Amino acid sequence: MIPCDESHQQPEAAVAATQTALKKWEKVREFALGLPGATEDFPWGETVAKVNKKVFVFLGVTDGSYPMGMTVKLKDEAAHAHAMTSPGAEPAGYGLGKAGWVSLPLEEKGSPAAELLCDWVEESYRAIAPKKLIAELDAR
């Protein structure tokens, strides 16, 4: 018989995948919030980063109720195509996929590294941010 305190533990591989995903999520969140004019908000119980009151990255939830992931707007065709080759990537729901939004799971084996995810967050930011904030970013 399995002791009660061990019966609900996740397999070690799943815990490691979740910890890796959380580290990526934290890096991406920190990067996004470091962009000019970026703010954090929590609509629908999700974490999002906004610029000029518009979302440029959906970061989902970290409470374990859903797999960790992020959604970004990629207007550049090459970046969009590259993102769509990521394990588990798909066009975002609610019709957002038609406008270039891509949902990327972070816990999938072979999911992109945090650096690439940050590149995609920056592209999404550039698609949403006003020109003066993009100029501020370029001046850094």
Backbone as a chain_set.jsonl record, in Angstrom:
{"seq": "MIPCDESHQQPEAAVAATQTALKKWEKVREFALGLPGATEDFPWGETVAKVNKKVFVFLGVTDGSYPMGMTVKLKDEAAHAHAMTSPGAEPAGYGLGKAGWVSLPLEEKGSPAAELLCDWVEESYRAIAPKKLIAELDAR", "coords": {"N": [[0.84, -1.191, 0.0], [0.456, 2.265, -0.762], [1.819, 4.98, 1.006], [-0.175, 7.678, 2.254], [0.872, 10.302, 1.979], [2.476, 10.18, -0.291], [0.957, 9.449, -2.435], [-0.08, 11.285, -4.258], [1.992, 12.424, -5.618], [3.801, 13.769, -8.38], [5.335, 12.124, -11.184], [8.947, 12.072, -11.341], [10.021, 13.095, -13.772], [7.944, 14.669, -14.754], [7.778, 16.627, -12.784], [10.305, 17.8, -13.079], [10.031, 18.801, -15.7], [8.014, 20.678, -15.281], [9.31, 22.413, -13.489], [11.396, 23.363, -15.122], [9.854, 24.612, -17.086], [8.658, 26.594, -15.514], [10.892, 28.144, -14.827], [11.582, 29.131, -17.382], [9.223, 30.554, -17.889], [9.338, 32.509, -15.872], [11.643, 33.934, -16.689], [10.793, 34.894, -19.18], [8.591, 36.462, -18.416], [9.861, 38.41, -16.799], [11.535, 39.584, -18.736], [9.586, 40.602, -20.535], [8.243, 42.478, -18.919], [10.26, 44.279, -18.598], [10.382, 45.751, -20.874], [9.972, 48.913, -22.607], [7.431, 50.885, -21.167], [5.878, 48.693, -20.474], [3.401, 46.854, -18.68], [1.961, 44.831, -16.079], [-0.875, 42.723, -15.913], [-3.935, 41.096, -14.845], [-6.199, 39.84, -16.278], [-9.067, 37.736, -16.493], [-7.962, 35.996, -14.672], [-5.494, 35.298, -15.622], [-1.987, 35.85, -16.254], [-0.804, 38.651, -17.923], [1.163, 40.674, -20.163], [1.165, 44.063, -20.923], [1.181, 46.826, -23.222], [0.586, 50.177, -23.627], [-2.037, 49.731, -22.811], [-2.747, 47.464, -24.222], [-2.605, 43.97, -24.764], [0.439, 42.246, -25.182], [1.652, 39.88, -24.678], [0.374, 36.849, -23.585], [0.55, 35.121, -20.637], [-0.628, 33.112, -19.254], [-1.415, 30.898, -16.54], [0.149, 29.98, -13.403], [-0.553, 28.203, -11.526], [-0.872, 25.516, -11.809], [-3.294, 24.635, -12.78], [-3.629, 24.65, -15.477], [-1.591, 23.58, -18.254], [1.642, 25.087, -18.421], [2.289, 27.933, -20.445], [2.598, 30.263, -23.224], [1.375, 33.02, -25.177], [1.882, 34.733, -28.137], [2.024, 37.473, -30.499], [2.967, 37.122, -33.74], [3.989, 38.701, -36.42], [5.927, 38.626, -38.369], [6.622, 36.511, -40.994], [8.581, 34.448, -41.113], [9.34, 34.14, -38.389], [6.86, 33.433, -37.327], [6.36, 31.01, -38.689], [8.529, 29.526, -37.718], [7.932, 29.466, -34.959], [5.604, 27.957, -35.059], [6.596, 25.436, -35.523], [7.378, 24.516, -33.116], [7.15, 22.111, -30.454], [3.854, 21.199, -29.816], [2.854, 23.725, -30.418], [0.326, 26.013, -31.543], [-2.155, 27.804, -33.51], [-3.513, 30.607, -31.805], [-6.487, 30.516, -29.774], [-9.958, 31.641, -29.925], [-10.159, 33.047, -32.301], [-7.871, 34.558, -32.513], [-5.638, 33.43, -33.668], [-5.853, 33.836, -36.402], [-4.938, 36.397, -36.68], [-2.257, 36.173, -36.349], [-1.444, 35.326, -33.818], [0.194, 33.034, -31.69], [0.081, 30.136, -29.74], [2.142, 28.725, -27.319], [3.212, 25.904, -25.701], [5.033, 25.445, -22.665], [5.946, 23.276, -21.292], [6.349, 21.128, -22.898], [8.423, 18.547, -24.222], [11.396, 19.526, -25.747], [10.59, 22.124, -26.151], [10.97, 25.635, -27.016], [13.956, 27.464, -26.036], [14.386, 29.857, -23.356], [15.578, 32.22, -24.301], [14.912, 32.355, -27.051], [12.147, 32.452, -26.801], [11.925, 34.94, -25.57], [12.797, 36.553, -27.67], [10.612, 36.261, -29.375], [8.645, 37.381, -27.782], [9.548, 40.008, -27.792], [9.166, 40.604, -30.5], [6.375, 40.43, -30.627], [5.725, 42.502, -28.898], [6.706, 44.66, -30.412], [4.858, 44.594, -32.464], [2.614, 45.581, -31.268], [3.184, 47.818, -29.654], [3.327, 51.469, -29.383], [4.957, 53.669, -31.76], [6.792, 55.488, -30.538], [7.61, 54.164, -28.209], [8.803, 51.915, -29.283], [10.934, 53.13, -30.553], [12.271, 53.993, -28.278], [13.024, 51.516, -27.223], [14.726, 50.636, -29.275], [16.759, 52.465, -28.941], [18.112, 51.596, -26.747]], "CA": [[0.0, 0.0, 0.0], [1.212, 3.515, -0.87], [1.484, 5.924, 2.075], [-1.014, 8.79, 1.803], [1.599, 11.51, 1.597], [3.165, 9.993, -1.562], [0.032, 8.985, -3.471], [-0.41, 12.319, -5.239], [3.199, 13.035, -6.165], [3.995, 13.624, -9.811], [6.594, 11.457, -11.535], [10.079, 13.008, -11.322], [10.172, 13.75, -15.075], [6.91, 15.709, -14.862], [8.177, 17.706, -11.875], [11.435, 18.477, -13.718], [9.498, 19.556, -16.841], [7.292, 21.823, -14.739], [10.302, 23.352, -12.944], [12.06, 23.973, -16.272], [8.872, 25.511, -17.688], [8.49, 27.735, -14.613], [12.08, 29.0, -14.985], [11.406, 29.831, -18.661], [8.103, 31.485, -17.708], [9.824, 33.63, -15.064], [12.548, 34.728, -17.519], [9.987, 35.572, -20.198], [7.809, 37.494, -17.722], [10.793, 39.468, -16.41], [11.927, 40.261, -19.967], [8.432, 41.349, -21.049], [7.965, 43.626, -18.055], [11.373, 45.207, -18.718], [10.27, 46.526, -22.112], [9.456, 50.264, -22.339], [5.994, 51.07, -21.002], [5.175, 47.434, -20.207], [2.742, 46.676, -17.383], [1.405, 43.501, -15.84], [-2.293, 42.729, -15.568], [-4.427, 39.748, -14.565], [-7.577, 39.614, -16.724], [-9.493, 36.328, -16.553], [-7.12, 35.196, -13.793], [-4.242, 35.012, -16.316], [-0.972, 36.891, -16.25], [-0.517, 39.197, -19.246], [1.965, 41.895, -20.218], [0.508, 45.017, -21.813], [1.801, 48.103, -23.542], [-0.458, 51.085, -24.102], [-3.292, 49.064, -22.444], [-3.001, 46.345, -25.133], [-1.818, 42.782, -24.437], [1.403, 41.783, -26.18], [1.948, 38.472, -24.387], [-0.451, 36.14, -22.605], [1.438, 34.188, -19.928], [-1.413, 32.06, -18.628], [-1.42, 30.745, -15.086], [1.232, 29.141, -12.882], [-1.07, 27.472, -10.365], [-0.99, 24.101, -12.127], [-4.625, 24.295, -13.285], [-3.447, 24.462, -16.915], [-0.166, 23.486, -18.581], [2.271, 26.402, -18.587], [2.507, 28.32, -21.828], [2.497, 31.68, -23.525], [0.808, 33.323, -26.49], [2.465, 35.959, -28.674], [1.63, 37.856, -31.855], [4.142, 37.098, -34.61], [3.62, 39.169, -37.761], [6.985, 38.21, -39.284], [6.28, 35.17, -41.479], [9.606, 33.471, -40.736], [9.22, 33.902, -36.948], [5.597, 32.719, -37.127], [6.559, 29.633, -39.16], [9.446, 28.884, -36.775], [7.183, 29.209, -33.723], [4.62, 26.886, -35.286], [7.271, 24.138, -35.524], [7.652, 24.138, -31.724], [6.269, 21.042, -29.992], [2.582, 21.598, -29.215], [2.431, 25.076, -30.825], [-0.885, 26.07, -32.361], [-2.733, 29.145, -33.581], [-4.263, 30.931, -30.586], [-7.931, 30.378, -29.853], [-10.825, 32.83, -29.956], [-9.95, 33.768, -33.544], [-6.621, 35.318, -32.484], [-4.678, 32.782, -34.562], [-5.966, 34.449, -37.735], [-4.194, 37.656, -36.646], [-0.845, 35.878, -36.122], [-1.142, 34.915, -32.444], [0.611, 31.639, -31.563], [0.157, 29.617, -28.369], [3.304, 27.851, -27.178], [3.351, 25.268, -24.387], [6.405, 25.512, -22.146], [6.312, 22.026, -20.625], [6.592, 20.093, -23.902], [9.823, 18.191, -24.475], [11.882, 20.204, -26.942], [10.042, 23.481, -26.302], [12.062, 26.593, -27.222], [14.697, 28.03, -24.908], [13.883, 31.152, -22.893], [16.107, 33.298, -25.144], [14.087, 32.418, -28.258], [10.827, 32.91, -26.367], [12.047, 36.386, -25.355], [12.828, 37.171, -29.006], [9.237, 36.278, -29.871], [7.934, 38.378, -26.967], [9.934, 41.325, -28.308], [8.474, 40.817, -31.781], [4.972, 40.678, -30.305], [5.714, 43.858, -28.341], [6.882, 45.59, -31.528], [3.624, 44.589, -33.257], [1.548, 46.207, -30.478], [3.616, 49.067, -29.012], [3.392, 52.69, -30.192], [6.278, 53.931, -32.363], [7.739, 56.167, -29.639], [8.176, 53.169, -27.287], [9.7, 51.073, -30.091], [12.142, 53.954, -30.709], [12.957, 53.94, -26.978], [13.629, 50.192, -27.147], [15.84, 50.612, -30.238], [17.83, 53.335, -28.434], [18.795, 50.925, -25.623]], "C": [[0.883, 1.252, 0.0], [0.823, 4.419, 0.29], [0.74, 7.139, 1.496], [-0.211, 9.979, 1.297], [2.327, 11.376, 0.266], [2.212, 9.69, -2.71], [-0.272, 10.018, -4.545], [0.822, 12.982, -5.839], [3.285, 12.781, -7.668], [5.265, 12.829, -10.051], [7.712, 12.492, -11.629], [10.236, 13.761, -12.638], [9.163, 14.881, -15.228], [7.258, 16.899, -13.972], [9.317, 18.499, -12.495], [10.955, 19.326, -14.892], [8.782, 20.804, -16.35], [8.263, 22.86, -14.18], [11.041, 24.076, -14.056], [11.124, 24.988, -16.917], [8.688, 26.759, -16.83], [9.677, 28.695, -14.725], [11.988, 29.794, -16.285], [10.345, 30.911, -18.514], [8.573, 32.722, -16.947], [10.756, 34.537, -15.87], [11.768, 35.546, -18.544], [9.185, 36.706, -19.571], [8.701, 38.681, -17.366], [11.229, 40.274, -17.636], [10.791, 41.157, -20.472], [8.178, 42.602, -20.233], [9.095, 44.65, -18.064], [11.329, 46.05, -19.984], [9.637, 47.887, -21.818], [7.928, 50.319, -22.263], [5.2, 49.82, -20.678], [4.598, 47.414, -18.792], [2.198, 45.263, -17.297], [-0.055, 43.65, -15.432], [-2.739, 41.285, -15.41], [-5.883, 39.568, -14.996], [-7.861, 38.113, -16.769], [-8.639, 35.428, -15.669], [-5.789, 34.8, -14.42], [-3.268, 36.153, -16.123], [-0.764, 37.341, -17.695], [0.431, 40.378, -19.09], [1.316, 42.774, -21.278], [1.431, 46.191, -22.086], [0.696, 48.962, -24.128], [-1.852, 50.455, -23.925], [-3.672, 47.914, -23.367], [-2.067, 45.188, -24.782], [-0.825, 42.493, -25.562], [1.918, 40.375, -25.877], [0.997, 37.979, -23.296], [0.462, 35.106, -21.963], [0.686, 33.112, -19.162], [-1.358, 32.085, -17.117], [-0.265, 29.841, -14.663], [0.769, 28.291, -11.709], [-1.254, 25.978, -10.623], [-2.347, 23.698, -12.675], [-4.618, 24.082, -14.802], [-1.964, 24.273, -17.171], [0.403, 24.879, -18.827], [2.519, 26.675, -20.062], [2.447, 29.822, -21.978], [1.923, 31.84, -24.923], [1.331, 34.683, -26.922], [1.952, 36.208, -30.083], [2.892, 37.955, -32.701], [3.718, 37.455, -36.032], [4.662, 38.75, -38.8], [6.729, 36.754, -39.692], [7.286, 34.11, -41.053], [9.517, 33.13, -39.246], [7.956, 33.094, -36.657], [5.767, 31.248, -37.517], [7.464, 28.864, -38.197], [8.71, 28.518, -35.482], [6.226, 28.034, -33.891], [5.26, 25.497, -35.368], [7.606, 23.664, -34.113], [6.682, 23.05, -31.289], [5.009, 21.594, -29.313], [2.085, 22.977, -29.609], [1.178, 24.997, -31.689], [-1.362, 27.513, -32.459], [-3.573, 29.397, -32.328], [-5.76, 30.814, -30.837], [-8.653, 31.714, -29.942], [-10.601, 33.675, -31.206], [-8.651, 34.563, -33.6], [-5.568, 34.736, -33.429], [-4.688, 33.393, -35.955], [-5.181, 35.754, -37.822], [-2.713, 37.429, -36.319], [-0.465, 35.461, -34.714], [-0.869, 33.417, -32.4], [0.685, 31.269, -30.085], [1.256, 28.567, -28.305], [3.336, 27.226, -25.791], [4.809, 25.29, -23.954], [6.876, 24.197, -21.535], [6.608, 20.898, -21.608], [8.085, 19.813, -24.031], [10.246, 18.86, -25.774], [11.301, 21.587, -27.161], [11.198, 24.477, -26.373], [12.698, 27.076, -25.918], [14.143, 29.411, -24.579], [14.355, 32.296, -23.794], [15.271, 33.468, -26.404], [12.68, 32.913, -27.916], [10.845, 34.425, -26.152], [12.123, 37.136, -26.686], [11.41, 37.303, -29.548], [8.386, 37.267, -29.081], [8.275, 39.78, -27.477], [9.246, 41.602, -29.641], [6.998, 41.145, -31.548], [4.805, 42.097, -29.763], [5.79, 44.879, -29.474], [5.634, 45.676, -32.401], [2.512, 45.388, -32.581], [1.921, 47.616, -30.006], [3.557, 50.267, -29.954], [4.833, 52.951, -30.653], [7.261, 54.579, -31.403], [8.358, 55.184, -28.645], [9.105, 52.215, -28.029], [11.019, 51.812, -30.304], [12.959, 53.945, -29.416], [13.68, 52.593, -26.812], [14.857, 50.116, -28.069], [17.029, 51.441, -29.747], [18.615, 52.681, -27.295], [20.101, 50.285, -26.054]], "O": [[1.916, 1.298, 0.668], [-0.365, 4.615, 0.545], [1.013, 7.562, 0.373], [-0.575, 10.595, 0.295], [2.768, 12.391, -0.273], [2.64, 9.678, -3.864], [-0.686, 9.652, -5.644], [0.701, 14.01, -6.506], [2.893, 11.723, -8.159], [6.176, 12.849, -9.224], [7.462, 13.652, -11.957], [10.554, 14.95, -12.627], [9.49, 15.935, -15.773], [7.056, 18.049, -14.362], [9.312, 19.729, -12.45], [11.42, 20.452, -15.065], [8.926, 21.874, -16.941], [8.063, 24.059, -14.375], [11.29, 25.277, -13.951], [11.544, 26.094, -17.258], [8.574, 27.863, -17.362], [9.496, 29.913, -14.719], [12.28, 30.99, -16.303], [10.536, 32.044, -18.955], [8.251, 33.848, -17.324], [10.681, 35.761, -15.758], [12.04, 36.728, -18.752], [9.108, 37.796, -20.137], [8.331, 39.83, -17.607], [11.288, 41.502, -17.584], [11.01, 42.325, -20.795], [7.925, 43.67, -20.791], [8.913, 45.771, -17.591], [12.141, 46.959, -20.155], [8.849, 48.007, -20.88], [7.229, 49.863, -23.168], [3.972, 49.871, -20.611], [5.219, 47.889, -17.842], [2.001, 44.59, -18.309], [-0.424, 44.574, -14.708], [-2.021, 40.36, -15.789], [-6.721, 39.186, -14.179], [-6.966, 37.319, -17.059], [-8.592, 34.218, -15.889], [-5.028, 34.044, -13.816], [-3.668, 37.287, -15.86], [-0.571, 36.514, -18.586], [0.498, 41.003, -18.032], [0.965, 42.318, -22.367], [2.328, 46.505, -21.304], [-0.039, 48.528, -25.015], [-2.73, 50.622, -24.771], [-4.803, 47.43, -23.31], [-0.88, 45.397, -24.531], [-1.186, 42.494, -26.739], [2.549, 39.749, -26.728], [0.841, 38.601, -22.245], [1.08, 34.303, -22.662], [1.302, 32.285, -18.49], [-1.267, 33.144, -16.496], [0.236, 29.041, -15.453], [1.586, 27.724, -10.982], [-1.739, 25.254, -9.754], [-2.546, 22.53, -13.007], [-5.498, 23.413, -15.343], [-1.144, 24.754, -16.388], [-0.276, 25.746, -19.376], [2.903, 25.788, -20.824], [2.27, 30.559, -21.008], [1.974, 30.923, -25.743], [1.239, 35.662, -26.181], [1.506, 35.29, -30.772], [3.776, 38.765, -32.423], [3.165, 36.627, -36.756], [4.331, 38.544, -39.968], [6.63, 35.873, -38.838], [6.902, 33.003, -40.674], [9.608, 31.959, -38.876], [7.978, 32.177, -35.837], [5.37, 30.352, -36.773], [7.208, 27.699, -37.894], [8.846, 27.405, -34.974], [6.057, 27.221, -32.982], [4.557, 24.489, -35.292], [8.067, 22.537, -33.931], [5.521, 23.054, -31.699], [5.096, 22.361, -28.353], [1.001, 23.378, -29.185], [0.988, 24.054, -32.457], [-1.03, 28.346, -31.617], [-4.264, 28.498, -31.85], [-6.236, 30.988, -31.959], [-8.032, 32.774, -30.024], [-10.824, 34.886, -31.182], [-8.353, 35.181, -34.622], [-4.71, 35.462, -33.931], [-3.651, 33.46, -36.615], [-4.8, 36.175, -38.914], [-1.99, 38.386, -36.041], [0.716, 35.26, -34.433], [-1.601, 32.626, -32.994], [1.274, 31.991, -29.281], [1.305, 27.645, -29.118], [3.472, 27.942, -24.799], [5.712, 25.167, -24.781], [8.069, 24.019, -21.287], [7.066, 19.829, -21.205], [8.907, 20.726, -23.959], [9.544, 18.774, -26.782], [11.486, 22.175, -28.227], [12.282, 24.206, -25.856], [12.071, 27.092, -24.859], [13.51, 30.054, -25.417], [13.605, 33.244, -24.025], [14.95, 34.593, -26.789], [12.097, 33.702, -28.66], [9.89, 35.115, -26.51], [11.575, 38.231, -26.813], [11.05, 38.335, -30.114], [7.506, 37.918, -29.644], [7.398, 40.637, -27.581], [8.793, 42.721, -29.882], [6.443, 42.031, -32.197], [3.863, 42.803, -30.124], [5.031, 45.848, -29.494], [5.375, 46.713, -33.011], [1.571, 45.824, -33.244], [1.069, 48.503, -29.964], [3.713, 50.12, -31.166], [5.793, 52.511, -30.02], [8.45, 54.261, -31.439], [9.518, 55.349, -28.269], [10.094, 51.753, -27.461], [12.092, 51.21, -30.245], [14.189, 53.895, -29.453], [14.808, 52.543, -26.32], [15.9, 49.59, -27.679], [18.174, 51.152, -30.095], [19.68, 53.174, -26.922], [20.794, 49.684, -25.234]]}, "num_chains": 1, "name": "protein.A"}
